[in-house]
Coordinates of C-alpha atoms in Angstrom, one line a residue:
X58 CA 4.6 -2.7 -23.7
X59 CA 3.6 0.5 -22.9
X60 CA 0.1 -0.1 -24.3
X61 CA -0.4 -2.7 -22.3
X62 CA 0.3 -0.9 -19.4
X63 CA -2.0 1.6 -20.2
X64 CA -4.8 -0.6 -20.2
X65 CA -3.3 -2.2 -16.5
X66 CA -3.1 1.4 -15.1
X67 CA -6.6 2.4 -16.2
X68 CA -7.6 -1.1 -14.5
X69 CA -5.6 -0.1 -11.5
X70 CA -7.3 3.2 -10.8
X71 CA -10.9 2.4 -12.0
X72 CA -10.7 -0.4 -9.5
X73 CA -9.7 2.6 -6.6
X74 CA -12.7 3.7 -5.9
X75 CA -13.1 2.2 -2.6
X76 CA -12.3 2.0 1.8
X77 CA -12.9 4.3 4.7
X78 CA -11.6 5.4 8.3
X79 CA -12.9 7.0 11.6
X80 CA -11.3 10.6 11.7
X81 CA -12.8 14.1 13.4
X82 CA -14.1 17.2 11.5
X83 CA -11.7 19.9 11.3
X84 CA -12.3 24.0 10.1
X85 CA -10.7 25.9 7.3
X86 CA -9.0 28.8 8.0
X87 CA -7.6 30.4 5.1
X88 CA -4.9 32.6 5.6
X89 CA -2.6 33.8 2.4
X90 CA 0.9 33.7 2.8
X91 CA 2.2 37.2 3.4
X92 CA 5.6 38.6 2.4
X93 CA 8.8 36.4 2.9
X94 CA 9.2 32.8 3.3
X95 CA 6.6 30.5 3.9
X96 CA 7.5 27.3 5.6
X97 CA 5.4 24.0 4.6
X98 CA 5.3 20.8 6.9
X99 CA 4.9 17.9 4.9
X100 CA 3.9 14.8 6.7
X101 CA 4.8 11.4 5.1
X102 CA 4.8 7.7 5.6
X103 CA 5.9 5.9 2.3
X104 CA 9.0 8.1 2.5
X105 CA 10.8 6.6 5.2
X106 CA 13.3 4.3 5.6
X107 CA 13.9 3.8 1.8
X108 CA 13.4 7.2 0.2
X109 CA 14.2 9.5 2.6
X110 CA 16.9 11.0 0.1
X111 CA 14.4 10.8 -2.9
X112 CA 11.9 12.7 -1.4
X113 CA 14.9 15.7 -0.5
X114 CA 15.7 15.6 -4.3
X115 CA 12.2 16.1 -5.2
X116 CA 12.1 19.1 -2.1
X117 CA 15.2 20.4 -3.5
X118 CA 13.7 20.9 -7.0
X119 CA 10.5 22.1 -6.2
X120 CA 12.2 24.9 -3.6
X121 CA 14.5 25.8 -6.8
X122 CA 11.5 26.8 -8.3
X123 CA 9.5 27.9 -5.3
X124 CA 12.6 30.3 -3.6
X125 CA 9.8 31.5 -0.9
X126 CA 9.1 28.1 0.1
X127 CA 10.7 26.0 2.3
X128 CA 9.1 22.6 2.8
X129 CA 9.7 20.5 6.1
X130 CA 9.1 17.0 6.0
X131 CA 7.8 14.8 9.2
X132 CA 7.9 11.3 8.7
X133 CA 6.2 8.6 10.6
X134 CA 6.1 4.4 10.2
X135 CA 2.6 3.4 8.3
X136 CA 1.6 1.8 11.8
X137 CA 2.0 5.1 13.7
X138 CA 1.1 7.4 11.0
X139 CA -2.5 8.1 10.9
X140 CA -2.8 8.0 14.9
X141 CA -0.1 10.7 14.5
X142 CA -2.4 12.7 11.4
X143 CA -5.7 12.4 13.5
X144 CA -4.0 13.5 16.7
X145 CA -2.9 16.7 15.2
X146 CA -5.8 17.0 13.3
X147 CA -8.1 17.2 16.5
X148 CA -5.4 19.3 18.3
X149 CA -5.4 21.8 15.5
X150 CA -1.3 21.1 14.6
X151 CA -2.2 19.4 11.5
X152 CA 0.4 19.7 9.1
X153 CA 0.0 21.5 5.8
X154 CA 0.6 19.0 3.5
X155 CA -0.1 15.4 4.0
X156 CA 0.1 12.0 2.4
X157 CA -3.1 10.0 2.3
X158 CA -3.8 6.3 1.3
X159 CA -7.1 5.5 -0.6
X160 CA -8.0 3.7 2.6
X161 CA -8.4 6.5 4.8
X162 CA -9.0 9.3 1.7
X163 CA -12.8 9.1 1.7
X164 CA -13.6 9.8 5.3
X165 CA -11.1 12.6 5.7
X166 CA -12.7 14.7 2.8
X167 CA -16.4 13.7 4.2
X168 CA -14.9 15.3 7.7
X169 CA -14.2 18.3 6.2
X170 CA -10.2 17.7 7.0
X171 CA -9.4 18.7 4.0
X172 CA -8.7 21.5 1.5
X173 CA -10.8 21.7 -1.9
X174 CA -7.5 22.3 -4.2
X175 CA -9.8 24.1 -6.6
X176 CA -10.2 27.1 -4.3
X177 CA -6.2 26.9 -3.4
X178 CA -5.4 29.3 -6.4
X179 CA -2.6 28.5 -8.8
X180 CA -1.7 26.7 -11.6
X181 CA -5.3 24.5 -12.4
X182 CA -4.0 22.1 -15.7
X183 CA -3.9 18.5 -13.9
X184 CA -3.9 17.3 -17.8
X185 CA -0.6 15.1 -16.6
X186 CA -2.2 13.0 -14.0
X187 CA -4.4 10.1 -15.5
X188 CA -7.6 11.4 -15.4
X189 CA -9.2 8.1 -13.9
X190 CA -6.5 8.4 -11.0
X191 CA -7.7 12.1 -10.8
X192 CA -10.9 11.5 -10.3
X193 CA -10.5 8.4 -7.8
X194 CA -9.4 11.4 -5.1
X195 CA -12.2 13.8 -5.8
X196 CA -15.1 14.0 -3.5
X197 CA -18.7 15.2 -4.1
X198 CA -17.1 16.6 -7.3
X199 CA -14.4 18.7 -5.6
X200 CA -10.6 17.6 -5.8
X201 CA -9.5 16.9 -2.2
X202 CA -6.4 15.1 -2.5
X203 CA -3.6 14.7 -6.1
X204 CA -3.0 11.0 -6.9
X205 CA 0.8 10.8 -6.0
X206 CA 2.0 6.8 -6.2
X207 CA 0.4 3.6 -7.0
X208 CA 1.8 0.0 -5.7
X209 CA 1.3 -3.3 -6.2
X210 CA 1.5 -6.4 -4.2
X211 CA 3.4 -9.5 -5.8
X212 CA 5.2 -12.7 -5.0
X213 CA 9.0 -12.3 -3.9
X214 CA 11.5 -14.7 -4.0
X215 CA 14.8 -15.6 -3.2
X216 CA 15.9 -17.9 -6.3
X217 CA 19.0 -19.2 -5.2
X218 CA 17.5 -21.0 -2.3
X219 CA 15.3 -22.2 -4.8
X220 CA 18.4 -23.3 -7.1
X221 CA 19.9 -24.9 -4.1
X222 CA 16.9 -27.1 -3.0
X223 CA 16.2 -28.2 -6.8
X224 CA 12.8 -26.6 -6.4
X225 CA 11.5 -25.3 -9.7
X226 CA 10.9 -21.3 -9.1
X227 CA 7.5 -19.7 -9.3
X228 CA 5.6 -19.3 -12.6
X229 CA 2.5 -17.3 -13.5
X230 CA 0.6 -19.9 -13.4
X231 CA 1.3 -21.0 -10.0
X232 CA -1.8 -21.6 -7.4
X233 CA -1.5 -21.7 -4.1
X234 CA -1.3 -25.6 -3.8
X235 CA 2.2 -24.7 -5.8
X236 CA 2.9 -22.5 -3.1
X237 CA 2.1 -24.8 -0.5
X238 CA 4.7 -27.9 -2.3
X239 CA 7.5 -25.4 -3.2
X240 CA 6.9 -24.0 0.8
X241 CA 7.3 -26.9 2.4
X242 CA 10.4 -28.2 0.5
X243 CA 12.0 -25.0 1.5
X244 CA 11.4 -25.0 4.8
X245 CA 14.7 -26.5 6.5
X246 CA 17.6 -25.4 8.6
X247 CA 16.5 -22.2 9.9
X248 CA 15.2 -21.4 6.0
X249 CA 11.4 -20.4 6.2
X250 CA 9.4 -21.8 3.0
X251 CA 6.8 -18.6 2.9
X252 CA 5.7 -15.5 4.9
X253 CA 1.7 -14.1 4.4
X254 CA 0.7 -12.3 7.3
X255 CA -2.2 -13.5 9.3
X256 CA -4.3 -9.8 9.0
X257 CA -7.4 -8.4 7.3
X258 CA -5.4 -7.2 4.2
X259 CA -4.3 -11.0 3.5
X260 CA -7.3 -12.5 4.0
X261 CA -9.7 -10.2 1.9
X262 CA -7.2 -10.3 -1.2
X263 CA -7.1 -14.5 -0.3
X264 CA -11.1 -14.7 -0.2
X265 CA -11.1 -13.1 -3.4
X266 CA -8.7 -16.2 -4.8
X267 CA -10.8 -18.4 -3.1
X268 CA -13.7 -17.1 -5.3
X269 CA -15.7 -15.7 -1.9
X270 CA -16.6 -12.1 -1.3
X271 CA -16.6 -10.2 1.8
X272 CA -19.8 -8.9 2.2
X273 CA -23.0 -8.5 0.5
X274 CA -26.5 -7.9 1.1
X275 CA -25.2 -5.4 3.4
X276 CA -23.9 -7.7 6.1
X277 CA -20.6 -9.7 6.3
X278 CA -20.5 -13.1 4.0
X279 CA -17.1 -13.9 4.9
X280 CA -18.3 -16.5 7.6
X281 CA -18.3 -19.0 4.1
X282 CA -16.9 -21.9 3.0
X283 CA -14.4 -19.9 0.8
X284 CA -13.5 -17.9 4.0
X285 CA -12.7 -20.4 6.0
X286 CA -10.7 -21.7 2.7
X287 CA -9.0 -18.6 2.4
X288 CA -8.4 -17.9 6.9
X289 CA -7.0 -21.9 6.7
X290 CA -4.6 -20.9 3.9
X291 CA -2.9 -18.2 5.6
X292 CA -3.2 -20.1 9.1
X293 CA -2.0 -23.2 8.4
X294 CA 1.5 -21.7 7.2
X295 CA 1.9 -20.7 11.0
X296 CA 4.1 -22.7 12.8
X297 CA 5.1 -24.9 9.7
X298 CA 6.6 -22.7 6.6
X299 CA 6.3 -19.7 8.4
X300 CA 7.4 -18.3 12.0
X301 CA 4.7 -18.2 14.9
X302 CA 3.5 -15.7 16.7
X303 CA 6.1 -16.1 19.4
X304 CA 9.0 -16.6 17.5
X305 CA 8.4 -13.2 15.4
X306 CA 7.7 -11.5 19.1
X307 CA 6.7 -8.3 17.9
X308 CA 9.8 -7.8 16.0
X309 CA 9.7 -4.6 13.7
X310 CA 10.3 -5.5 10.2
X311 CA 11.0 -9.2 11.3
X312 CA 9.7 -10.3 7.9
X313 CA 12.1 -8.3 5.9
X314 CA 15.2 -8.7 8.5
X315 CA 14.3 -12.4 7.4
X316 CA 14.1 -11.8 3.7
X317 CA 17.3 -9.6 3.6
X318 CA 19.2 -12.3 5.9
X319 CA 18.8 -14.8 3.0
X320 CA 16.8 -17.3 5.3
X321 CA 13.0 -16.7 3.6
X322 CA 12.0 -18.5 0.3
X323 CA 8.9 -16.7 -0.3
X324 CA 7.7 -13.1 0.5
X325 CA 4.4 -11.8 -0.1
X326 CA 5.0 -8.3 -0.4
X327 CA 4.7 -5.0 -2.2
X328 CA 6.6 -3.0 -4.9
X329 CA 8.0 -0.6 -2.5
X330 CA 10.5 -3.0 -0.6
X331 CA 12.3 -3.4 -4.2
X332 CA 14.4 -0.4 -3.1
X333 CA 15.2 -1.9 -0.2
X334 CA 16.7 -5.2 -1.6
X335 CA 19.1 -4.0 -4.3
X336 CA 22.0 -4.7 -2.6
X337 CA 21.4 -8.2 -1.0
X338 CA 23.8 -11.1 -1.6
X339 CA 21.5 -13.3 -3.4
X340 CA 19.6 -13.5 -6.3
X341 CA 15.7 -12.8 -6.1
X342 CA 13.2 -11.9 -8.4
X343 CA 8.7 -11.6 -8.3
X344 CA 6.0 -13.4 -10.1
X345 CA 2.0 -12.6 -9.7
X346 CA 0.9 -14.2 -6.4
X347 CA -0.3 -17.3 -6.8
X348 CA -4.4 -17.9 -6.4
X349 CA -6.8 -20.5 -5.5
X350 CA -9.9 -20.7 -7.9
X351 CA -8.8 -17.4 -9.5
X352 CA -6.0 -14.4 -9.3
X353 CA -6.9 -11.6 -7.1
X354 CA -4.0 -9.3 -6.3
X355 CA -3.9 -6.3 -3.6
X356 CA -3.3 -2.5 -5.3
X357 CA -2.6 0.2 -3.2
X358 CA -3.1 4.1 -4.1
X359 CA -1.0 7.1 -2.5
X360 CA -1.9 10.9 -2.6
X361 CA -1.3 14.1 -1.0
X362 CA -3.6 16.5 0.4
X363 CA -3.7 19.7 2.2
X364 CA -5.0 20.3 5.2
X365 CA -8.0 22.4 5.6
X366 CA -6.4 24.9 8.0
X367 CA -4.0 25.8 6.4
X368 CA -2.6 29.3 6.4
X369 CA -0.7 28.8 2.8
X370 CA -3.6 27.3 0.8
X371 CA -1.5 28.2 -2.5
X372 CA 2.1 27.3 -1.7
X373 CA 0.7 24.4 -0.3
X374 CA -1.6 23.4 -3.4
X375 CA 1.5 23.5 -5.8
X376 CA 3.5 22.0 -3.6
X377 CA 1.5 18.6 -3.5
X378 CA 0.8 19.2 -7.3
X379 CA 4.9 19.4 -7.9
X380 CA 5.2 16.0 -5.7
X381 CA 2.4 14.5 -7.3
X382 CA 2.9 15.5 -10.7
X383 CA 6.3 17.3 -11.8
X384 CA 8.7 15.2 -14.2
X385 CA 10.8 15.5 -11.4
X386 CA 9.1 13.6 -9.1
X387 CA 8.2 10.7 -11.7
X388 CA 11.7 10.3 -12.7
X389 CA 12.9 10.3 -9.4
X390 CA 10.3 7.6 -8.5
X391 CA 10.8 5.5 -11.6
X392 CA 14.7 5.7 -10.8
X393 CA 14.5 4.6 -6.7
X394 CA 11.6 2.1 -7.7
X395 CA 9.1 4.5 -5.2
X396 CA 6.3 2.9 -6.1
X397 CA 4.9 4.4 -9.1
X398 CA 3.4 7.8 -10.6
X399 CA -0.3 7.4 -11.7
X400 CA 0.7 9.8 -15.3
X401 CA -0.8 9.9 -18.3
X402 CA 2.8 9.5 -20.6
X403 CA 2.6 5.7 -19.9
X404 CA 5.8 6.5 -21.8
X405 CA 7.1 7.1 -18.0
X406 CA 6.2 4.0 -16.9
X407 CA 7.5 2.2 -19.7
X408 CA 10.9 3.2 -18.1
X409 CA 10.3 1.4 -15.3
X410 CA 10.7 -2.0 -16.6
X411 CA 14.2 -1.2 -17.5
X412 CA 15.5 -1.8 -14.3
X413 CA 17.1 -5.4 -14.3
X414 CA 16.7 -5.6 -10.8
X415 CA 14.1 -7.6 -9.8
X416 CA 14.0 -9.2 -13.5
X417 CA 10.5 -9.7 -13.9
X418 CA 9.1 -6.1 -13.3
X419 CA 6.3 -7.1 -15.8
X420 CA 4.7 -8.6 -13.1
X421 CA 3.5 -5.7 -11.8
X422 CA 1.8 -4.6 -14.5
X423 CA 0.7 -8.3 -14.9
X424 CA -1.0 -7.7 -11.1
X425 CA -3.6 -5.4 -12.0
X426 CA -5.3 -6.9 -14.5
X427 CA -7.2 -9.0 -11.6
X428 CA -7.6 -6.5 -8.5
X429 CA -8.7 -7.8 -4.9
X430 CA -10.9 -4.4 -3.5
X431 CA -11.1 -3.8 0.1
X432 CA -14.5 -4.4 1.5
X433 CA -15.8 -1.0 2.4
X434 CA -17.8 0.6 5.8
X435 CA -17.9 3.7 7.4
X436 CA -15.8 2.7 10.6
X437 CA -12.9 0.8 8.4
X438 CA -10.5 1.2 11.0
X439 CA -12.3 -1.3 13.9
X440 CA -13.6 -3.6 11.4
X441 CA -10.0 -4.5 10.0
X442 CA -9.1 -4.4 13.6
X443 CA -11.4 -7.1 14.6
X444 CA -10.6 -8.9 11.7
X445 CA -6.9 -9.2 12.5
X446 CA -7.4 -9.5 16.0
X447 CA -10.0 -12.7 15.5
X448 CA -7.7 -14.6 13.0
X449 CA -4.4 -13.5 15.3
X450 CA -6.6 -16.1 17.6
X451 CA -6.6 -18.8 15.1
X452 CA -3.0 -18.4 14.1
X453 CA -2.1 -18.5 17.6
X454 CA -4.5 -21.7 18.1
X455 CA -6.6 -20.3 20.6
X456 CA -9.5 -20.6 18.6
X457 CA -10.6 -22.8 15.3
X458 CA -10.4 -20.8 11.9
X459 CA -14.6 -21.0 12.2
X460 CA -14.9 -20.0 15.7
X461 CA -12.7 -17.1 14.8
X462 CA -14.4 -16.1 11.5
X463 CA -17.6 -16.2 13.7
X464 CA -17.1 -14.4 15.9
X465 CA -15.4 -12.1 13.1
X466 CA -18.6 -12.1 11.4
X467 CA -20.3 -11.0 14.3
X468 CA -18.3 -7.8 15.2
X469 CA -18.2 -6.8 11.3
X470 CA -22.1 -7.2 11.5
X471 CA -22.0 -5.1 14.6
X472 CA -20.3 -2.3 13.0
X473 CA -22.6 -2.0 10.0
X474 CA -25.4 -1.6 11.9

């Protein structure tokens, strides 16, 4: 077991190397901490609601070792977060510690946002981490940010609506015309069959199924039979195993609400909501999402970084190296099901697939040996924007999965050039 994930984590992070987003330059100002107690603000998304209390465990360690430090944490929701970061980034309040998706890593170190650890000072062995995880968050040869988490997305489902329809639950092996059958059978009586939201992250990782790629040639090729394939297989679920537009109504969290109330069959969803489902009055369990022509499943990378103007450049350094990289943290992880630490004991991990709840945590490890990567561009941000926005359109049948890819393909096209 644990070799095999080995070989699934070294897929995992070799895969990382890709995605970008619009952000402003900032300018270091190193200032060493003086005498007495130096107070850290650590600024957080994955955190919160779930692992609020994890995350003060892991403070409460580090600050056992680190008596001069005091670390306050900020948390924000994912889809407030970064406008939050870059805000007090321009206005020169950035925090001193931050966490930092892959998607958004690249074009904060190329600003010049953030700190190069290696001239933080400290303690230098990163021998822990694995070293392709390591060197997915270096840029131009410096280390900018300390892999901190990896996640996967997989397939939930709530098996005794399964049991109680006579449906037969998902397999492996499933594609998404399996999904489509079971979906539909489920969908009855205020029970939704599926939920796959209609947004750029769904439909890259459903192109890839669908055997298409998202650009090449360096312009968009996504305007292609297998897009339309993959925009129609997510569309058509509006509306008929899945809530509309107007029906979810902006809801926060409406998916999960539905999940947790017991009245959604299938979830497509990532690792990090298993913490938030342990104590539901039903049995559920994952599986590798299905695919079409082939699997393709989405992997997503956490780190933390400091900022570059920061006065504390070494409290803050082993501060994101303790979150990122102590046993403490990993266990903690491991234990609350936060995602997981990218270390090189895959011993660590190993423990992980202890917990009986879900059953079939081999499916995450089963996810990465065929990764969907995000197409890449310099301004990321607008082009998943207008990617969502277009097939929002479709789902919401005010345009025709090719007028809206289209026009898609247009505004991508426009941003590349």
């Amino acid at each position: 077991m644990a070799g095999s994930a080995r070989v699934a984590a070294a897929a995992l992070i070799t895969a990382l190397l890709a995605t970008a987003c619009s952000q402003g330059s900032a300018t270091r100002t190193e200032e060493p901490a003086a005498g007495g107690k130096v107070t850290l603000r650590y600024f957080t998304f994955s955190a919160a609601p779930d692992h609020v209390k994890d995350l003060d465990t892991i403070v409460a360690a580090f600050e056992k070792e680190n008596p001069t430090v005091d670390v306050q944490v900020e948390t924000a929701p994912y889809d407030q977060y970064f406008t939050k970061l870059q805000t007090s980034i321009a206005g020169q309040t950035a925090p001193d510690t931050f966490e930092l998706n892959y998607e958004n890593f690249v074009t904060y170190a190329g600003a010049g946002s953030l700190l190069d650890l290696g001239t933080a000072g400290g303690d230098t062995d990163t021998s822990g981490y694995a070293p392709e995880s390591l060197n997915a968050f270096k840029h131009e040869g410096k280390q900018f940010a300390l892999p901190a988490s990896f996640s996967t997305v997989v397939l939930l489902y709530n098996k005794d609506l399964f049991e109680k329809a006579g449906v037969p639950l998902p397999t492996a092996d499933w594609t998404w015309e399996d999904e489509k059958a079971a979906a539909e059978k489920l969908t009855a009586k205020g029970v939704f069959g599926d939920f796959q939201p209609v947004t750029f992250f769904e439909f890259y990782k459903a192109l890839k199924q669908a055997g298409g790629e998202f650009m090449g040639g360096g312009k968009s090729t996504f305007n292609s039979p297998e897009g339309v394939k993959a925009a129609k297989w997510l569309v058509d679920k509006v509306g008929k195993t899945m809530p509309t537009e107007a029906e979810i109504g902006g809801t926060a969290d409406y998916d999960t609400n539905l999940f947790k109330s017991g009245k959604l069959a299938m979830w497509h969803n990532g690792i990090w909501q298993f913490a938030g489902l342990k104590d539901v009055p039903f049995q559920w369990d994952v599986v590798v999402e299905p695919g079409d022509t082939q699997k393709a499943s989405a992997v997503f990378h956490n780190s933390v970084a400091a900022s570059a103007t920061t006065k504390h450049p070494r409290e803050a350094y082993a501060w994101a190296k303790f979150l990122s990289g102590s046993n403490v943290a990993a266990t903690t992880r491991i234990a609350s099901s936060w995602e997981l630490p990218p270390v090189s004991d895959q011993s660590v991990l190993a423990g992980y697939l202890k917990d009986p709840v879900p059953a079939n945590r081999q499916a995450v490890f089963d996810s990465l040996k065929s990764i969907a990567l995000p197409p890449v561009i310099a301004r990321q941000q607008e082009m998943q924007d207008a990617v969502t926005q277009e097939l929002t359109e479709a789902a919401a049948g005010r345009k025709s999965v090719e007028e809206a890819l289209t026009e898609a393909a247009s505004k991508v096209d426009a941003l590349l050039g």
